[in-house]
Short mmCIF file of C-alpha atoms and ligand atoms in Angstrom, two decimals:
data_model
loop_
_atom_site.label_atom_id
_atom_site.label_comp_id
_atom_site.label_asym_id
_atom_site.label_seq_id
_atom_site.Cartn_x
_atom_site.Cartn_y
_atom_site.Cartn_z
CA MET A 1 32.29 13.64 0.38
CA PRO A 2 30.33 10.75 -1.26
CA ALA A 3 30.71 10.56 -5.04
CA SER A 4 27.06 9.76 -5.76
CA SER A 5 23.82 11.75 -5.38
CA TYR A 6 21.13 10.80 -2.92
CA ILE A 7 17.37 11.32 -2.75
CA LEU A 8 15.38 11.40 0.48
CA GLY A 9 11.83 9.96 0.39
CA ILE A 10 9.27 10.99 3.02
CA ASP A 11 5.82 9.55 3.71
CA THR A 12 3.59 10.78 6.54
CA SER A 13 0.26 10.23 4.79
CA CYS A 14 -1.34 8.08 7.49
CA ASP A 15 -0.02 6.47 10.67
CA ASP A 16 3.63 5.73 9.87
CA THR A 17 6.40 8.33 9.93
CA SER A 18 8.68 6.98 7.24
CA MET A 19 11.83 8.08 5.45
CA ALA A 20 14.36 6.45 3.18
CA ILE A 21 17.47 7.44 1.24
CA LEU A 22 18.10 6.01 -2.22
CA ASP A 23 21.15 6.27 -4.42
CA GLN A 24 19.85 8.45 -7.25
CA THR A 25 21.95 6.72 -9.90
CA THR A 26 21.38 3.07 -9.04
CA GLY A 27 18.05 3.29 -7.18
CA LYS A 28 19.57 1.23 -4.33
CA VAL A 29 17.92 1.71 -0.93
CA LEU A 30 20.59 2.86 1.54
CA SER A 31 18.28 3.31 4.51
CA ASN A 32 14.59 2.81 5.20
CA ILE A 33 13.16 3.87 8.57
CA VAL A 34 9.52 3.48 9.63
CA SER A 35 8.26 4.71 12.99
CA SER A 36 4.94 2.97 13.49
CA GLN A 37 2.13 4.56 15.51
CA ILE A 38 0.06 1.39 15.75
CA LYS A 39 0.29 1.22 19.56
CA LEU A 40 -0.99 4.82 19.89
CA HIS A 41 -4.09 4.11 17.81
CA GLN A 42 -4.81 0.60 19.07
CA GLU A 43 -6.76 1.78 22.11
CA PHE A 44 -9.16 3.64 19.79
CA GLY A 45 -9.61 0.64 17.46
CA GLY A 46 -8.54 2.70 14.42
CA ILE A 47 -6.54 5.74 13.34
CA VAL A 48 -7.34 9.08 15.02
CA PRO A 49 -6.16 11.80 12.58
CA GLU A 50 -5.26 14.41 15.22
CA VAL A 51 -3.28 11.88 17.27
CA ALA A 52 -1.51 10.79 14.07
CA SER A 53 -0.44 14.29 12.98
CA ARG A 54 0.86 15.14 16.47
CA ALA A 55 2.88 11.92 16.54
CA HIS A 56 4.35 12.70 13.09
CA ALA A 57 5.45 16.14 14.36
CA GLU A 58 7.24 14.46 17.28
CA ASN A 59 8.77 11.62 15.27
CA ILE A 60 9.87 13.33 12.10
CA SER A 61 13.22 14.75 13.28
CA PRO A 62 14.40 11.55 15.06
CA VAL A 63 13.36 9.49 12.02
CA PHE A 64 15.38 11.81 9.75
CA ALA A 65 18.44 11.51 12.03
CA GLU A 66 18.13 7.71 12.08
CA CYS A 67 17.70 7.60 8.31
CA LEU A 68 20.93 9.59 7.75
CA HIS A 69 22.74 7.47 10.34
CA GLN A 70 21.73 4.18 8.69
CA ALA A 71 22.84 5.47 5.26
CA GLN A 72 26.04 6.88 6.80
CA LEU A 73 25.37 10.26 5.24
CA LYS A 74 24.95 13.88 6.33
CA ALA A 75 22.00 16.11 5.38
CA GLU A 76 24.33 18.09 3.09
CA HIS A 77 24.86 14.98 0.94
CA LEU A 78 21.20 14.93 -0.14
CA SER A 79 20.57 16.12 -3.69
CA ALA A 80 16.76 15.90 -3.87
CA ILE A 81 13.71 15.33 -1.67
CA ALA A 82 10.52 13.44 -2.59
CA VAL A 83 7.52 13.76 -0.28
CA THR A 84 3.98 12.39 -0.38
CA LYS A 85 1.58 15.27 -0.99
CA THR A 86 -1.62 13.29 -1.66
CA PRO A 87 -3.80 11.34 -0.85
CA GLY A 88 -3.85 11.00 2.93
CA LEU A 89 -4.92 12.63 6.19
CA ILE A 90 -4.39 16.36 5.67
CA GLY A 91 -2.73 17.11 9.04
CA CYS A 92 -0.37 14.18 8.52
CA LEU A 93 0.51 15.18 4.94
CA LEU A 94 1.19 18.75 6.08
CA THR A 95 3.73 17.59 8.66
CA GLY A 96 5.72 15.77 5.97
CA THR A 97 5.46 18.45 3.30
CA SER A 98 6.37 21.25 5.75
CA PHE A 99 9.41 19.35 6.95
CA ALA A 100 10.42 18.60 3.36
CA LYS A 101 10.04 22.23 2.27
CA GLY A 102 12.12 23.52 5.20
CA LEU A 103 14.87 21.02 4.49
CA ALA A 104 14.85 21.66 0.74
CA TYR A 105 15.10 25.40 1.39
CA ARG A 106 18.02 24.89 3.77
CA LEU A 107 19.88 22.51 1.42
CA ASN A 108 18.83 24.30 -1.78
CA VAL A 109 17.77 21.05 -3.46
CA PRO A 110 14.71 20.23 -5.62
CA ILE A 111 11.60 18.85 -3.98
CA TYR A 112 9.09 16.50 -5.63
CA GLY A 113 5.48 16.18 -4.45
CA MET A 114 4.44 12.57 -4.98
CA ASN A 115 1.20 10.61 -5.10
CA HIS A 116 1.09 7.92 -2.39
CA LEU A 117 -0.91 5.46 -4.49
CA MET A 118 1.44 5.75 -7.43
CA ALA A 119 4.34 5.19 -5.04
CA HIS A 120 2.69 1.90 -3.94
CA LEU A 121 1.96 1.00 -7.59
CA PHE A 122 5.64 1.14 -8.61
CA SER A 123 7.02 -0.25 -5.32
CA PRO A 124 7.38 -3.88 -6.55
CA PHE A 125 10.09 -2.52 -8.87
CA ILE A 126 12.28 -0.99 -6.17
CA GLU A 127 15.83 -2.23 -6.91
CA GLN A 128 14.41 -4.09 -9.96
CA ASN A 129 14.04 -3.27 -13.65
CA VAL A 130 10.47 -2.20 -14.42
CA VAL A 131 8.62 -4.13 -17.16
CA TYR A 132 6.00 -2.30 -19.30
CA PRO A 133 3.13 -2.60 -19.88
CA PHE A 134 2.20 -4.09 -16.51
CA LEU A 135 -1.01 -4.76 -14.63
CA GLY A 136 -0.72 -3.28 -11.13
CA LEU A 137 -2.84 -4.11 -8.11
CA VAL A 138 -2.60 -1.79 -5.11
CA VAL A 139 -4.23 -3.31 -2.03
CA SER A 140 -3.99 -1.22 1.12
CA GLY A 141 -6.03 -0.08 4.10
CA GLY A 142 -7.64 2.67 2.04
CA HIS A 143 -7.51 1.46 -1.56
CA THR A 144 -8.05 -1.56 -3.76
CA ALA A 145 -7.31 -0.64 -7.34
CA PHE A 146 -6.12 -2.20 -10.61
CA TYR A 147 -4.02 -0.08 -12.99
CA HIS A 148 -2.96 -0.53 -16.58
CA VAL A 149 0.55 0.93 -16.65
CA GLU A 150 2.09 1.72 -20.05
CA SER A 151 4.98 3.80 -18.71
CA ALA A 152 6.03 5.88 -15.70
CA ASN A 153 3.72 8.72 -16.67
CA ASP A 154 1.08 6.87 -18.63
CA PHE A 155 -1.23 4.76 -16.48
CA ARG A 156 -4.95 4.25 -16.17
CA LEU A 157 -7.21 3.13 -13.33
CA ILE A 158 -9.11 0.15 -14.75
CA GLY A 159 -10.79 -1.37 -11.70
CA GLN A 160 -11.49 -0.57 -8.08
CA THR A 161 -13.69 -1.27 -5.09
CA VAL A 162 -17.02 0.49 -4.87
CA ASP A 163 -17.03 0.41 -1.06
CA ASP A 164 -14.49 -0.92 1.47
CA ALA A 165 -10.85 -1.54 0.60
CA ALA A 166 -9.43 -5.05 1.06
CA GLY A 167 -7.40 -3.92 4.09
CA GLU A 168 -10.49 -2.32 5.59
CA ALA A 169 -12.36 -5.61 5.09
CA PHE A 170 -9.61 -7.47 6.99
CA ASP A 171 -9.55 -4.87 9.77
CA LYS A 172 -13.32 -4.49 10.18
CA ALA A 173 -14.08 -8.24 10.18
CA ALA A 174 -11.16 -8.84 12.56
CA LYS A 175 -12.56 -6.20 14.91
CA LEU A 176 -15.92 -7.99 14.92
CA ALA A 177 -14.04 -11.11 16.03
CA GLY A 178 -12.45 -9.12 18.89
CA LEU A 179 -8.99 -8.75 17.34
CA ASP A 180 -6.84 -5.64 17.75
CA TYR A 181 -6.25 -2.99 15.06
CA PRO A 182 -4.91 -3.56 12.45
CA GLY A 183 -6.52 -6.96 12.08
CA GLY A 184 -4.96 -7.93 8.73
CA PRO A 185 -1.63 -9.29 10.05
CA LEU A 186 -3.38 -11.09 12.95
CA VAL A 187 -5.91 -12.75 10.62
CA ASP A 188 -3.01 -13.87 8.41
CA ARG A 189 -1.22 -15.45 11.40
CA LEU A 190 -4.31 -17.15 12.89
CA ALA A 191 -5.42 -18.38 9.44
CA GLN A 192 -2.30 -20.56 9.12
CA HIS A 193 -3.88 -23.19 11.35
CA GLY A 194 -7.55 -22.81 10.45
CA ASP A 195 -10.01 -24.56 8.13
CA ASP A 196 -10.77 -22.15 5.28
CA ARG A 197 -13.95 -24.04 4.25
CA ARG A 198 -15.75 -23.76 7.58
CA PHE A 199 -17.40 -20.37 6.88
CA GLU A 200 -18.53 -19.22 3.44
CA PHE A 201 -17.46 -15.81 2.10
CA LYS A 202 -18.64 -15.32 -1.49
CA VAL A 203 -17.02 -13.51 -4.41
CA ALA A 204 -19.11 -10.34 -4.83
CA ARG A 205 -20.61 -9.47 -8.21
CA VAL A 206 -21.04 -5.72 -8.69
CA LYS A 207 -23.90 -4.55 -10.89
CA MET A 208 -21.93 -1.54 -12.17
CA GLY A 209 -19.61 -3.86 -14.09
CA GLU A 210 -17.05 -6.66 -13.94
CA GLN A 211 -14.21 -4.20 -13.38
CA TYR A 212 -15.51 -3.30 -9.90
CA LEU A 213 -14.94 -5.05 -6.59
CA SER A 214 -16.97 -4.90 -3.40
CA PHE A 215 -16.01 -5.91 0.13
CA SER A 216 -18.88 -4.56 2.21
CA GLY A 217 -20.84 -7.84 1.91
CA LEU A 218 -17.96 -9.66 3.58
CA LYS A 219 -18.44 -7.60 6.71
CA THR A 220 -22.14 -8.54 6.84
CA ALA A 221 -21.28 -12.20 6.22
CA ALA A 222 -18.65 -12.03 8.98
CA LYS A 223 -21.25 -10.64 11.40
CA GLN A 224 -23.73 -13.39 10.51
CA HIS A 225 -21.13 -16.16 10.88
CA LEU A 226 -20.06 -14.84 14.27
CA GLN A 227 -23.69 -14.67 15.43
CA SER A 228 -24.28 -18.26 14.29
CA ILE A 229 -21.64 -19.79 16.54
CA GLU A 230 -22.02 -20.56 20.21
CA SER A 231 -18.59 -19.46 21.35
CA LEU A 232 -15.57 -18.04 19.62
CA ASP A 233 -13.00 -20.45 21.03
CA GLU A 234 -9.50 -20.58 19.59
CA PRO A 235 -10.06 -23.29 16.94
CA THR A 236 -13.23 -21.49 15.75
CA LEU A 237 -11.38 -18.15 15.61
CA LYS A 238 -8.66 -19.77 13.48
CA ASP A 239 -11.28 -21.26 11.13
CA PHE A 240 -13.01 -17.87 10.93
CA CYS A 241 -9.73 -16.13 10.05
CA ALA A 242 -8.79 -18.76 7.44
CA SER A 243 -12.24 -18.51 5.80
CA LEU A 244 -12.26 -14.71 5.87
CA GLN A 245 -8.78 -14.55 4.36
CA LYS A 246 -9.81 -17.02 1.64
CA GLY A 247 -12.90 -14.87 0.91
CA ILE A 248 -10.92 -11.63 0.54
CA VAL A 249 -8.15 -13.24 -1.51
CA ASP A 250 -10.66 -15.07 -3.76
CA ASN A 251 -12.32 -11.73 -4.58
CA LEU A 252 -8.95 -10.29 -5.62
CA SER A 253 -7.90 -13.44 -7.53
CA TYR A 254 -11.19 -13.53 -9.44
CA LYS A 255 -10.61 -9.95 -10.61
CA LEU A 256 -6.96 -10.61 -11.41
CA ARG A 257 -7.97 -13.41 -13.77
CA TYR A 258 -10.62 -11.14 -15.31
CA PHE A 259 -8.00 -8.51 -16.15
CA LEU A 260 -5.42 -11.03 -17.40
CA VAL A 261 -7.64 -12.95 -19.81
CA ASN A 262 -6.93 -11.76 -23.38
CA SER A 263 -4.62 -9.01 -22.13
CA HIS A 264 -1.22 -7.93 -23.45
CA PHE A 265 0.45 -7.22 -20.13
CA LYS A 266 4.10 -8.20 -19.86
CA ALA A 267 4.04 -8.39 -16.04
CA PHE A 268 1.87 -8.21 -12.94
CA ALA A 269 2.83 -6.13 -9.89
CA LEU A 270 1.29 -6.48 -6.42
CA SER A 271 1.71 -3.74 -3.80
CA GLY A 272 0.26 -2.09 -0.68
CA GLY A 273 -0.08 -3.24 2.94
CA VAL A 274 -2.35 -6.18 2.10
CA ALA A 275 0.36 -7.46 -0.28
CA MET A 276 1.98 -8.70 2.96
CA ASN A 277 -0.73 -11.34 3.15
CA SER A 278 0.78 -14.80 2.75
CA ARG A 279 -2.20 -16.35 0.95
CA LEU A 280 -2.53 -13.44 -1.47
CA ARG A 281 1.19 -13.63 -2.30
CA ARG A 282 0.89 -17.38 -2.94
CA ASP A 283 -2.31 -17.21 -4.98
CA VAL A 284 -1.27 -14.33 -7.28
CA GLN A 285 2.02 -16.12 -7.96
CA SER A 286 0.20 -19.27 -9.07
CA ILE A 287 -2.25 -17.30 -11.25
CA CYS A 288 0.70 -15.57 -12.95
CA ASP A 289 2.42 -18.94 -13.43
CA GLU A 290 -0.77 -20.18 -15.09
CA PHE A 291 -0.72 -17.15 -17.44
CA GLN A 292 3.07 -17.48 -17.86
CA LEU A 293 3.46 -13.90 -16.74
CA PRO A 294 6.34 -12.48 -14.67
CA CYS A 295 4.99 -11.70 -11.20
CA PHE A 296 6.52 -8.85 -9.18
CA ILE A 297 5.39 -9.01 -5.58
CA CYS A 298 6.49 -6.11 -3.42
CA LYS A 299 9.19 -7.01 -0.88
CA PRO A 300 7.66 -7.10 2.64
CA GLU A 301 9.64 -4.03 3.82
CA PHE A 302 8.12 -1.93 1.01
CA CYS A 303 4.49 -3.17 1.27
CA THR A 304 3.20 -1.06 4.13
CA ASP A 305 3.80 2.70 3.99
CA ASN A 306 7.45 3.66 3.58
CA GLY A 307 9.66 6.46 2.28
CA ALA A 308 11.59 4.24 -0.16
CA MET A 309 8.61 3.89 -2.50
CA VAL A 310 8.16 7.69 -2.55
CA ALA A 311 11.81 8.34 -3.48
CA HIS A 312 11.67 5.45 -5.99
CA LEU A 313 8.63 6.94 -7.71
CA ALA A 314 10.40 10.29 -8.06
CA LEU A 315 13.32 8.51 -9.74
CA VAL A 316 10.98 6.56 -12.05
CA GLN A 317 8.99 9.65 -13.08
CA HIS A 318 11.87 12.09 -13.25
CA PRO A 319 12.38 14.40 -15.13
CA GLN A 320 8.77 14.85 -16.26
CA ASN A 321 7.58 15.04 -12.68
CA GLU A 322 6.33 18.44 -11.58
CA LEU A 323 8.51 20.43 -9.22
CA PHE A 324 6.73 20.97 -5.94
CA GLU A 325 7.02 24.68 -5.33
CA LEU A 326 7.88 25.77 -1.82
CA ASP A 327 4.47 27.40 -1.45
CA ALA A 328 2.53 24.41 -2.86
CA LYS A 329 -0.05 22.79 -0.62
CA ALA A 330 -0.67 19.21 0.43
CA SER A 331 -4.03 18.05 -0.86
CA VAL A 332 -6.59 15.38 -0.16
CA LYS A 333 -8.00 14.07 -3.40
CA ILE A 334 -11.21 12.10 -3.27
CA GLN A 335 -11.05 9.33 -5.86
CA ALA A 336 -14.00 9.18 -8.22
CA ARG A 337 -16.03 6.02 -7.79
CA GLN A 338 -17.03 5.92 -11.45
CA LEU A 339 -14.38 4.63 -13.84
CA LYS A 340 -13.97 6.41 -17.14
O1 KG4 B 401 -0.47 0.34 2.70
P1 KG4 B 401 -0.78 0.40 4.16
O2 KG4 B 401 0.38 0.35 5.13
O3 KG4 B 401 -1.56 1.69 4.52
C1 KG4 B 401 -2.45 2.32 3.67
O4 KG4 B 401 -1.99 3.09 2.79
O5 KG4 B 401 -3.66 2.02 3.84
O6 KG4 B 401 -1.81 -0.80 4.45
C2 KG4 B 401 -2.33 -1.08 5.72
C3 KG4 B 401 -3.29 -2.24 5.60
C4 KG4 B 401 -4.09 -2.52 6.88
O7 KG4 B 401 -5.46 -2.61 6.54
C5 KG4 B 401 -3.55 -3.87 7.36
O8 KG4 B 401 -4.50 -4.66 8.06
C6 KG4 B 401 -3.16 -4.50 6.05
O9 KG4 B 401 -2.58 -3.46 5.31
N1 KG4 B 401 -2.20 -5.62 6.23
C7 KG4 B 401 -2.51 -6.91 6.01
C8 KG4 B 401 -1.37 -7.68 6.33
N2 KG4 B 401 -0.38 -6.80 6.73
C9 KG4 B 401 -0.91 -5.55 6.66
N3 KG4 B 401 -3.65 -7.48 5.57
C10 KG4 B 401 -3.67 -8.82 5.45
N4 KG4 B 401 -2.61 -9.62 5.74
C11 KG4 B 401 -1.45 -9.09 6.18
N5 KG4 B 401 -0.41 -9.89 6.46
ZN1 ZN B 402 -0.32 3.19 1.80
#
């Protein structure tokens, strides 16, 4: 019987069935399994919610078995379960929460309902000591948001996009250029050998205030650039990807500087799927160096959706975190566009 206690983290909010087991005392990640559904959704050019929830239902038990196997543990060794309850696709969330509730009932262990965005926000600190107060940037397929984080349970949304998320901007513009879903990683790869000054993508200024970002103009600019060229041969595609990537990253960098000037943050933390982007990782590091600020960039394996960040958040927020009652429901919260 292992001497330590172990927490299982589950995330089924979108198109990845993911689970991880962390040592509850040290926060060390003992296993982290992600079953990606990308191939299933590729033929539709985006995520189909019903297809996603069915795939979660099929994948969840094998993923759990694999997760225990990798950690060399048995289900009985688990001492707590953390599961994403919001935000996400409702059918997908329900698959994860139902599985978690059944397992918690069987094992008689506590269950924590976690917020997916908060899990991303704290993910750069997995297996690291968290530094407060920090400025957090979550950049994913569905969200682009800056947070002022004073402590595990005291954080404030201070900036966000008024339209598309950064990941959406990558994916939509990539689709216009004929690339498969999700376009972000492909743009990143093609951009390595392209000229980033060939096509202009401007930093958007939002009338509502400096704290807001906007990416919808990039899509229009992408369409116009693609219409202006005779043929999208390989060198042109690489230049397009490099320019697009520069445009998206410049928008984020501009806002990062805005939030860092005259601030009292002790660290910056970058997370979410788009945090995989090589240019973004490089540029935020150099901005932090300029501001002499410690820069925590999420490790690649914890950038896109994963169970480790969900279990980690439960450890960070425990014991104040609410207990997720066995009859509690998954929920889809719509984020307010207006910042308070
Ligand atoms: O966090 P995530 O796995 O899912 C959401 O919660 O949305 O993020 C997925 C997003 C997709 O839009 C994908 O294109 C983007 O992350 N992404 C990237 C890269 N890798 C993933 N975007 C740009 N460059 C990358 N290397
Ligand atoms: Zn996510």
